[in-house]
Amino acid sequence: MTDDIAFDVFARACPSRGTLEHVTGRWGSLTLGALYDGTFRFNELRRRVDGVSEKMLSQTLHALERDGLVHREAQPTNPPRVDYELTPLGREIAERLLGLIELVEGRMPQVLSARESYDAARETVTP
């Protein structure tokens, strides 16, 4: 029973590290954020997560499904229809990710200003 195990993401062998990587990686976080808006078919999701390749989206969805964050439902139609949606756990995690995403988006003027200052300081040092 895993409820008795103390997980520590900072410990090398802790399985939570893999899940954290799936959730916080570029495609994982964007996929979870997109799925927060509802159920998507694969190509709809691929269009929503602009820039993700078919291969990367497929790998991301498999990892998130394995972690219990995404539910995949294949409809027995011709052609087959496959829908993806968040599980309750996935929805909870996506809510927190979206809070971080909104914070980052809202602070981008400060980030861009910091980048400019950093780059300008490096230009004066470099001959």
mmCIF file of C-alpha atoms in Angstrom:
data_model
loop_
_atom_site.group_PDB
_atom_site.id
_atom_site.type_symbol
_atom_site.label_atom_id
_atom_site.label_comp_id
_atom_site.label_asym_id
_atom_site.label_seq_id
_atom_site.Cartn_x
_atom_site.Cartn_y
_atom_site.Cartn_z
ATOM 1 C CA MET A 1 0.000 0.000 0.000
ATOM 2 C CA THR A 2 1.590 3.265 -1.160
ATOM 3 C CA ASP A 3 -0.289 5.492 1.299
ATOM 4 C CA ASP A 4 2.276 4.629 3.968
ATOM 5 C CA ILE A 5 5.271 5.711 1.878
ATOM 6 C CA ALA A 6 6.775 9.146 2.453
ATOM 7 C CA PHE A 7 7.580 10.633 -0.942
ATOM 8 C CA ASP A 8 10.416 13.142 -1.279
ATOM 9 C CA VAL A 9 10.933 14.656 -4.714
ATOM 10 C CA PHE A 10 14.425 15.737 -3.681
ATOM 11 C CA ALA A 11 15.485 12.101 -3.133
ATOM 12 C CA ARG A 12 17.062 10.603 -6.239
ATOM 13 C CA ALA A 13 15.057 7.365 -6.218
ATOM 14 C CA CYS A 14 11.671 8.893 -5.390
ATOM 15 C CA PRO A 15 9.074 8.047 -8.060
ATOM 16 C CA SER A 16 7.508 11.474 -7.651
ATOM 17 C CA ARG A 17 10.402 12.920 -9.661
ATOM 18 C CA GLY A 18 9.177 11.255 -12.840
ATOM 19 C CA THR A 19 5.656 12.550 -12.379
ATOM 20 C CA LEU A 20 6.935 16.032 -11.582
ATOM 21 C CA GLU A 21 8.949 15.911 -14.792
ATOM 22 C CA HIS A 22 5.867 14.847 -16.782
ATOM 23 C CA VAL A 23 3.808 17.650 -15.253
ATOM 24 C CA THR A 24 6.352 20.476 -15.426
ATOM 25 C CA GLY A 25 8.017 19.685 -18.724
ATOM 26 C CA ARG A 26 7.109 22.050 -21.543
ATOM 27 C CA TRP A 27 4.673 19.737 -23.310
ATOM 28 C CA GLY A 28 3.228 18.213 -20.145
ATOM 29 C CA SER A 29 2.310 21.528 -18.577
ATOM 30 C CA LEU A 30 0.904 22.911 -21.831
ATOM 31 C CA THR A 31 -1.095 19.738 -22.464
ATOM 32 C CA LEU A 32 -2.544 19.728 -18.953
ATOM 33 C CA GLY A 33 -3.360 23.417 -19.250
ATOM 34 C CA ALA A 34 -5.088 22.908 -22.599
ATOM 35 C CA LEU A 35 -7.101 19.935 -21.337
ATOM 36 C CA TYR A 36 -8.370 22.051 -18.456
ATOM 37 C CA ASP A 37 -10.686 23.663 -21.023
ATOM 38 C CA GLY A 38 -12.415 20.339 -21.704
ATOM 39 C CA THR A 39 -12.245 17.184 -23.781
ATOM 40 C CA PHE A 40 -10.148 17.219 -26.944
ATOM 41 C CA ARG A 41 -9.447 14.879 -29.803
ATOM 42 C CA PHE A 42 -5.764 14.371 -30.612
ATOM 43 C CA ASN A 43 -5.558 16.806 -33.529
ATOM 44 C CA GLU A 44 -7.624 19.426 -31.701
ATOM 45 C CA LEU A 45 -5.205 19.195 -28.812
ATOM 46 C CA ARG A 46 -2.227 19.372 -31.156
ATOM 47 C CA ARG A 47 -3.589 22.585 -32.668
ATOM 48 C CA ARG A 48 -4.231 24.011 -29.199
ATOM 49 C CA VAL A 49 -0.684 23.235 -28.009
ATOM 50 C CA ASP A 50 0.976 25.111 -30.839
ATOM 51 C CA GLY A 51 4.394 23.793 -31.810
ATOM 52 C CA VAL A 52 4.158 20.289 -30.346
ATOM 53 C CA SER A 53 4.956 17.489 -32.765
ATOM 54 C CA GLU A 54 2.642 14.537 -33.171
ATOM 55 C CA LYS A 55 5.284 12.260 -31.650
ATOM 56 C CA MET A 56 5.874 14.479 -28.598
ATOM 57 C CA LEU A 57 2.163 14.947 -27.956
ATOM 58 C CA SER A 58 1.623 11.215 -28.183
ATOM 59 C CA GLN A 59 4.474 10.519 -25.745
ATOM 60 C CA THR A 60 3.242 13.244 -23.401
ATOM 61 C CA LEU A 61 -0.325 11.926 -23.389
ATOM 62 C CA HIS A 62 0.892 8.374 -22.723
ATOM 63 C CA ALA A 63 2.999 9.545 -19.754
ATOM 64 C CA LEU A 64 0.171 11.650 -18.315
ATOM 65 C CA GLU A 65 -2.295 8.801 -18.789
ATOM 66 C CA ARG A 66 0.072 6.376 -17.059
ATOM 67 C CA ASP A 67 0.390 8.804 -14.134
ATOM 68 C CA GLY A 68 -3.402 8.934 -13.848
ATOM 69 C CA LEU A 69 -3.724 12.571 -14.904
ATOM 70 C CA VAL A 70 -5.337 12.080 -18.314
ATOM 71 C CA HIS A 71 -8.125 9.749 -19.371
ATOM 72 C CA ARG A 72 -8.111 8.411 -22.930
ATOM 73 C CA GLU A 73 -11.372 7.143 -24.342
ATOM 74 C CA ALA A 74 -11.500 5.372 -27.682
ATOM 75 C CA GLN A 75 -14.919 5.354 -29.329
ATOM 76 C CA PRO A 76 -15.766 2.241 -31.390
ATOM 77 C CA THR A 77 -16.573 4.231 -34.531
ATOM 78 C CA ASN A 78 -15.269 4.146 -38.064
ATOM 79 C CA PRO A 79 -12.896 5.919 -38.249
ATOM 80 C CA PRO A 80 -11.951 5.480 -34.586
ATOM 81 C CA ARG A 81 -12.476 8.506 -32.370
ATOM 82 C CA VAL A 82 -10.211 9.060 -29.388
ATOM 83 C CA ASP A 83 -10.943 11.725 -26.787
ATOM 84 C CA TYR A 84 -8.653 12.978 -24.039
ATOM 85 C CA GLU A 85 -9.736 14.630 -20.801
ATOM 86 C CA LEU A 86 -8.315 15.308 -17.369
ATOM 87 C CA THR A 87 -8.983 12.973 -14.481
ATOM 88 C CA PRO A 88 -9.936 14.605 -11.163
ATOM 89 C CA LEU A 89 -6.264 14.427 -10.118
ATOM 90 C CA GLY A 90 -5.181 15.879 -13.454
ATOM 91 C CA ARG A 91 -7.690 18.685 -13.063
ATOM 92 C CA GLU A 92 -6.362 19.522 -9.595
ATOM 93 C CA ILE A 93 -2.791 19.646 -10.866
ATOM 94 C CA ALA A 94 -3.794 21.646 -13.966
ATOM 95 C CA GLU A 95 -5.494 24.258 -11.763
ATOM 96 C CA ARG A 96 -2.244 24.849 -9.927
ATOM 97 C CA LEU A 97 -0.242 24.905 -13.154
ATOM 98 C CA LEU A 98 -2.609 27.461 -14.648
ATOM 99 C CA GLY A 99 -2.063 29.662 -11.603
ATOM 100 C CA LEU A 100 1.677 29.546 -12.287
ATOM 101 C CA ILE A 101 1.139 30.129 -16.011
ATOM 102 C CA GLU A 102 -1.029 33.179 -15.279
ATOM 103 C CA LEU A 103 1.590 34.515 -12.868
ATOM 104 C CA VAL A 104 4.361 34.120 -15.459
ATOM 105 C CA GLU A 105 2.260 35.711 -18.221
ATOM 106 C CA GLY A 106 1.324 38.610 -15.952
ATOM 107 C CA ARG A 107 4.928 39.264 -14.977
ATOM 108 C CA MET A 108 6.414 39.074 -18.477
ATOM 109 C CA PRO A 109 7.063 42.836 -18.707
ATOM 110 C CA GLN A 110 9.317 42.489 -15.630
ATOM 111 C CA VAL A 111 10.958 39.365 -17.061
ATOM 112 C CA LEU A 112 11.640 41.051 -20.405
ATOM 113 C CA SER A 113 13.062 44.092 -18.635
ATOM 114 C CA ALA A 114 15.340 41.864 -16.535
ATOM 115 C CA ARG A 115 16.511 40.076 -19.696
ATOM 116 C CA GLU A 116 17.333 43.390 -21.359
ATOM 117 C CA SER A 117 19.315 44.543 -18.332
ATOM 118 C CA TYR A 118 21.140 41.223 -18.104
ATOM 119 C CA ASP A 119 21.996 41.211 -21.813
ATOM 120 C CA ALA A 120 23.103 44.870 -21.760
ATOM 121 C CA ALA A 121 25.414 44.190 -18.805
ATOM 122 C CA ARG A 122 26.964 41.235 -20.635
ATOM 123 C CA GLU A 123 27.485 43.256 -23.838
ATOM 124 C CA THR A 124 29.557 45.872 -22.000
ATOM 125 C CA VAL A 125 31.739 43.166 -20.421
ATOM 126 C CA THR A 126 32.323 41.193 -23.625
ATOM 127 C CA PRO A 127 35.045 42.738 -25.882
#
